[in-house]
Amino acid sequence: MGRGNTLAHHLLSIDSEHGYRAADKIAAHAKTKHPTKALHVALAVVLGGIEESTNRTTWCHPDTRAASYLSLLADWGYTLSPVEQLVTNHTPTT
């Protein structure tokens, strides 16, 4: 998270960079362009990090974290795809 993440940049409509400057662009965005929306920026960074940590093995081997995350998105109004529903309908073992 210290170097930023590509999806957070996309969610915030910020040109993506790699390395240490990536996190600086997110911080500058929150500070100068949207100082009252720091919570939105933080949420974009967190959600971007979670999304980047999921992959196709998430659907093959669902766990509590993935099921909780996708269930929360569904509660917020996101329509889960059939494969995402497999994760939330599975009783995780961990």
mmCIF file with all atom_site columns, C-alpha atoms in Angstrom:
data_model
loop_
_atom_site.group_PDB
_atom_site.id
_atom_site.type_symbol
_atom_site.label_atom_id
_atom_site.label_alt_id
_atom_site.label_comp_id
_atom_site.label_asym_id
_atom_site.label_entity_id
_atom_site.label_seq_id
_atom_site.pdbx_PDB_ins_code
_atom_site.Cartn_x
_atom_site.Cartn_y
_atom_site.Cartn_z
_atom_site.occupancy
_atom_site.B_iso_or_equiv
_atom_site.pdbx_formal_charge
_atom_site.auth_seq_id
_atom_site.auth_comp_id
_atom_site.auth_asym_id
_atom_site.auth_atom_id
_atom_site.pdbx_PDB_model_num
ATOM 1  C CA . MET A 1 1  ? 0.000   0.000   0.000   1.00 0.00 ? 1  MET A CA 1
ATOM 2  C CA . GLY A 1 2  ? 2.962   2.323   0.531   1.00 0.00 ? 2  GLY A CA 1
ATOM 3  C CA . ARG A 1 3  ? 3.526   2.594   -3.198  1.00 0.00 ? 3  ARG A CA 1
ATOM 4  C CA . GLY A 1 4  ? -0.138  3.072   -4.066  1.00 0.00 ? 4  GLY A CA 1
ATOM 5  C CA . ASN A 1 5  ? -2.161  0.810   -6.294  1.00 0.00 ? 5  ASN A CA 1
ATOM 6  C CA . THR A 1 6  ? -3.417  0.948   -9.824  1.00 0.00 ? 6  THR A CA 1
ATOM 7  C CA . LEU A 1 7  ? -7.074  0.350   -9.067  1.00 0.00 ? 7  LEU A CA 1
ATOM 8  C CA . ALA A 1 8  ? -7.254  3.147   -6.480  1.00 0.00 ? 8  ALA A CA 1
ATOM 9  C CA . HIS A 1 9  ? -5.866  5.506   -9.096  1.00 0.00 ? 9  HIS A CA 1
ATOM 10 C CA . HIS A 1 10 ? -8.505  4.331   -11.548 1.00 0.00 ? 10 HIS A CA 1
ATOM 11 C CA . LEU A 1 11 ? -11.332 4.694   -8.984  1.00 0.00 ? 11 LEU A CA 1
ATOM 12 C CA . LEU A 1 12 ? -10.192 8.250   -8.267  1.00 0.00 ? 12 LEU A CA 1
ATOM 13 C CA . SER A 1 13 ? -9.546  9.133   -11.940 1.00 0.00 ? 13 SER A CA 1
ATOM 14 C CA . ILE A 1 14 ? -5.875  9.838   -11.270 1.00 0.00 ? 14 ILE A CA 1
ATOM 15 C CA . ASP A 1 15 ? -3.192  9.021   -13.839 1.00 0.00 ? 15 ASP A CA 1
ATOM 16 C CA . SER A 1 16 ? -1.386  5.963   -12.524 1.00 0.00 ? 16 SER A CA 1
ATOM 17 C CA . GLU A 1 17 ? 2.336   5.916   -11.827 1.00 0.00 ? 17 GLU A CA 1
ATOM 18 C CA . HIS A 1 18 ? 4.542   3.215   -10.411 1.00 0.00 ? 18 HIS A CA 1
ATOM 19 C CA . GLY A 1 19 ? 6.840   3.476   -7.429  1.00 0.00 ? 19 GLY A CA 1
ATOM 20 C CA . TYR A 1 20 ? 6.808   5.943   -4.578  1.00 0.00 ? 20 TYR A CA 1
ATOM 21 C CA . ARG A 1 21 ? 5.262   8.758   -6.651  1.00 0.00 ? 21 ARG A CA 1
ATOM 22 C CA . ALA A 1 22 ? 2.042   6.748   -6.982  1.00 0.00 ? 22 ALA A CA 1
ATOM 23 C CA . ALA A 1 23 ? 1.171   7.153   -3.288  1.00 0.00 ? 23 ALA A CA 1
ATOM 24 C CA . ASP A 1 24 ? 2.162   10.824  -3.487  1.00 0.00 ? 24 ASP A CA 1
ATOM 25 C CA . LYS A 1 25 ? -0.401  11.400  -6.263  1.00 0.00 ? 25 LYS A CA 1
ATOM 26 C CA . ILE A 1 26 ? -3.182  9.895   -4.154  1.00 0.00 ? 26 ILE A CA 1
ATOM 27 C CA . ALA A 1 27 ? -2.178  11.997  -1.149  1.00 0.00 ? 27 ALA A CA 1
ATOM 28 C CA . ALA A 1 28 ? -2.027  15.152  -3.261  1.00 0.00 ? 28 ALA A CA 1
ATOM 29 C CA . HIS A 1 29 ? -5.442  14.360  -4.722  1.00 0.00 ? 29 HIS A CA 1
ATOM 30 C CA . ALA A 1 30 ? -6.960  14.097  -1.256  1.00 0.00 ? 30 ALA A CA 1
ATOM 31 C CA . LYS A 1 31 ? -5.181  17.160  0.081   1.00 0.00 ? 31 LYS A CA 1
ATOM 32 C CA . THR A 1 32 ? -5.548  19.648  -2.756  1.00 0.00 ? 32 THR A CA 1
ATOM 33 C CA . LYS A 1 33 ? -8.436  18.600  -4.969  1.00 0.00 ? 33 LYS A CA 1
ATOM 34 C CA . HIS A 1 34 ? -10.829 17.031  -2.492  1.00 0.00 ? 34 HIS A CA 1
ATOM 35 C CA . PRO A 1 35 ? -9.835  17.888  1.100   1.00 0.00 ? 35 PRO A CA 1
ATOM 36 C CA . THR A 1 36 ? -13.348 17.120  2.388   1.00 0.00 ? 36 THR A CA 1
ATOM 37 C CA . LYS A 1 37 ? -13.383 13.697  0.745   1.00 0.00 ? 37 LYS A CA 1
ATOM 38 C CA . ALA A 1 38 ? -10.471 12.054  2.537   1.00 0.00 ? 38 ALA A CA 1
ATOM 39 C CA . LEU A 1 39 ? -12.716 9.173   3.592   1.00 0.00 ? 39 LEU A CA 1
ATOM 40 C CA . HIS A 1 40 ? -13.626 8.503   -0.056  1.00 0.00 ? 40 HIS A CA 1
ATOM 41 C CA . VAL A 1 41 ? -9.950  8.487   -0.988  1.00 0.00 ? 41 VAL A CA 1
ATOM 42 C CA . ALA A 1 42 ? -9.129  6.118   1.875   1.00 0.00 ? 42 ALA A CA 1
ATOM 43 C CA . LEU A 1 43 ? -11.981 3.829   0.849   1.00 0.00 ? 43 LEU A CA 1
ATOM 44 C CA . ALA A 1 44 ? -10.735 3.766   -2.763  1.00 0.00 ? 44 ALA A CA 1
ATOM 45 C CA . VAL A 1 45 ? -7.252  2.788   -1.573  1.00 0.00 ? 45 VAL A CA 1
ATOM 46 C CA . VAL A 1 46 ? -8.596  0.035   0.703   1.00 0.00 ? 46 VAL A CA 1
ATOM 47 C CA . LEU A 1 47 ? -11.029 -1.354  -1.868  1.00 0.00 ? 47 LEU A CA 1
ATOM 48 C CA . GLY A 1 48 ? -8.367  -1.167  -4.559  1.00 0.00 ? 48 GLY A CA 1
ATOM 49 C CA . GLY A 1 49 ? -5.978  -3.119  -2.350  1.00 0.00 ? 49 GLY A CA 1
ATOM 50 C CA . ILE A 1 50 ? -8.585  -5.782  -1.600  1.00 0.00 ? 50 ILE A CA 1
ATOM 51 C CA . GLU A 1 51 ? -9.553  -6.091  -5.256  1.00 0.00 ? 51 GLU A CA 1
ATOM 52 C CA . GLU A 1 52 ? -5.911  -6.410  -6.297  1.00 0.00 ? 52 GLU A CA 1
ATOM 53 C CA . SER A 1 53 ? -5.422  -9.208  -3.748  1.00 0.00 ? 53 SER A CA 1
ATOM 54 C CA . THR A 1 54 ? -8.256  -11.312 -5.178  1.00 0.00 ? 54 THR A CA 1
ATOM 55 C CA . ASN A 1 55 ? -7.672  -13.574 -8.136  1.00 0.00 ? 55 ASN A CA 1
ATOM 56 C CA . ARG A 1 56 ? -9.188  -16.644 -9.709  1.00 0.00 ? 56 ARG A CA 1
ATOM 57 C CA . THR A 1 57 ? -8.103  -18.836 -6.803  1.00 0.00 ? 57 THR A CA 1
ATOM 58 C CA . THR A 1 58 ? -10.445 -16.771 -4.643  1.00 0.00 ? 58 THR A CA 1
ATOM 59 C CA . TRP A 1 59 ? -13.377 -18.317 -6.478  1.00 0.00 ? 59 TRP A CA 1
ATOM 60 C CA . CYS A 1 60 ? -11.884 -21.815 -6.366  1.00 0.00 ? 60 CYS A CA 1
ATOM 61 C CA . HIS A 1 61 ? -10.977 -21.627 -2.677  1.00 0.00 ? 61 HIS A CA 1
ATOM 62 C CA . PRO A 1 62 ? -13.315 -19.146 -0.984  1.00 0.00 ? 62 PRO A CA 1
ATOM 63 C CA . ASP A 1 63 ? -12.404 -17.918 2.469   1.00 0.00 ? 63 ASP A CA 1
ATOM 64 C CA . THR A 1 64 ? -14.099 -15.835 5.139   1.00 0.00 ? 64 THR A CA 1
ATOM 65 C CA . ARG A 1 65 ? -12.381 -12.613 4.073   1.00 0.00 ? 65 ARG A CA 1
ATOM 66 C CA . ALA A 1 66 ? -13.482 -12.873 0.459   1.00 0.00 ? 66 ALA A CA 1
ATOM 67 C CA . ALA A 1 67 ? -17.035 -13.909 1.387   1.00 0.00 ? 67 ALA A CA 1
ATOM 68 C CA . SER A 1 68 ? -17.345 -11.010 3.845   1.00 0.00 ? 68 SER A CA 1
ATOM 69 C CA . TYR A 1 69 ? -15.974 -8.505  1.331   1.00 0.00 ? 69 TYR A CA 1
ATOM 70 C CA . LEU A 1 70 ? -18.290 -9.596  -1.483  1.00 0.00 ? 70 LEU A CA 1
ATOM 71 C CA . SER A 1 71 ? -21.283 -9.742  0.869   1.00 0.00 ? 71 SER A CA 1
ATOM 72 C CA . LEU A 1 72 ? -20.571 -6.169  1.945   1.00 0.00 ? 72 LEU A CA 1
ATOM 73 C CA . LEU A 1 73 ? -20.412 -5.021  -1.674  1.00 0.00 ? 73 LEU A CA 1
ATOM 74 C CA . ALA A 1 74 ? -23.768 -6.735  -2.296  1.00 0.00 ? 74 ALA A CA 1
ATOM 75 C CA . ASP A 1 75 ? -25.221 -4.996  0.767   1.00 0.00 ? 75 ASP A CA 1
ATOM 76 C CA . TRP A 1 76 ? -24.053 -1.681  -0.738  1.00 0.00 ? 76 TRP A CA 1
ATOM 77 C CA . GLY A 1 77 ? -25.986 -2.413  -3.934  1.00 0.00 ? 77 GLY A CA 1
ATOM 78 C CA . TYR A 1 78 ? -23.373 -4.083  -6.140  1.00 0.00 ? 78 TYR A CA 1
ATOM 79 C CA . THR A 1 79 ? -24.835 -6.968  -8.162  1.00 0.00 ? 79 THR A CA 1
ATOM 80 C CA . LEU A 1 80 ? -22.626 -9.997  -7.686  1.00 0.00 ? 80 LEU A CA 1
ATOM 81 C CA . SER A 1 81 ? -21.714 -12.049 -10.741 1.00 0.00 ? 81 SER A CA 1
ATOM 82 C CA . PRO A 1 82 ? -22.540 -15.770 -10.653 1.00 0.00 ? 82 PRO A CA 1
ATOM 83 C CA . VAL A 1 83 ? -18.940 -16.648 -9.769  1.00 0.00 ? 83 VAL A CA 1
ATOM 84 C CA . GLU A 1 84 ? -18.918 -14.055 -6.964  1.00 0.00 ? 84 GLU A CA 1
ATOM 85 C CA . GLN A 1 85 ? -22.142 -15.565 -5.653  1.00 0.00 ? 85 GLN A CA 1
ATOM 86 C CA . LEU A 1 86 ? -20.344 -18.909 -5.402  1.00 0.00 ? 86 LEU A CA 1
ATOM 87 C CA . VAL A 1 87 ? -17.945 -17.320 -2.920  1.00 0.00 ? 87 VAL A CA 1
ATOM 88 C CA . THR A 1 88 ? -20.685 -15.789 -0.770  1.00 0.00 ? 88 THR A CA 1
ATOM 89 C CA . ASN A 1 89 ? -22.827 -18.953 -0.839  1.00 0.00 ? 89 ASN A CA 1
ATOM 90 C CA . HIS A 1 90 ? -19.910 -21.167 0.208   1.00 0.00 ? 90 HIS A CA 1
ATOM 91 C CA . THR A 1 91 ? -19.434 -21.853 3.902   1.00 0.00 ? 91 THR A CA 1
ATOM 92 C CA . PRO A 1 92 ? -15.791 -20.895 4.374   1.00 0.00 ? 92 PRO A CA 1
ATOM 93 C CA . THR A 1 93 ? -13.547 -23.105 6.431   1.00 0.00 ? 93 THR A CA 1
ATOM 94 C CA . THR A 1 94 ? -11.131 -20.334 7.444   1.00 0.00 ? 94 THR A CA 1
#
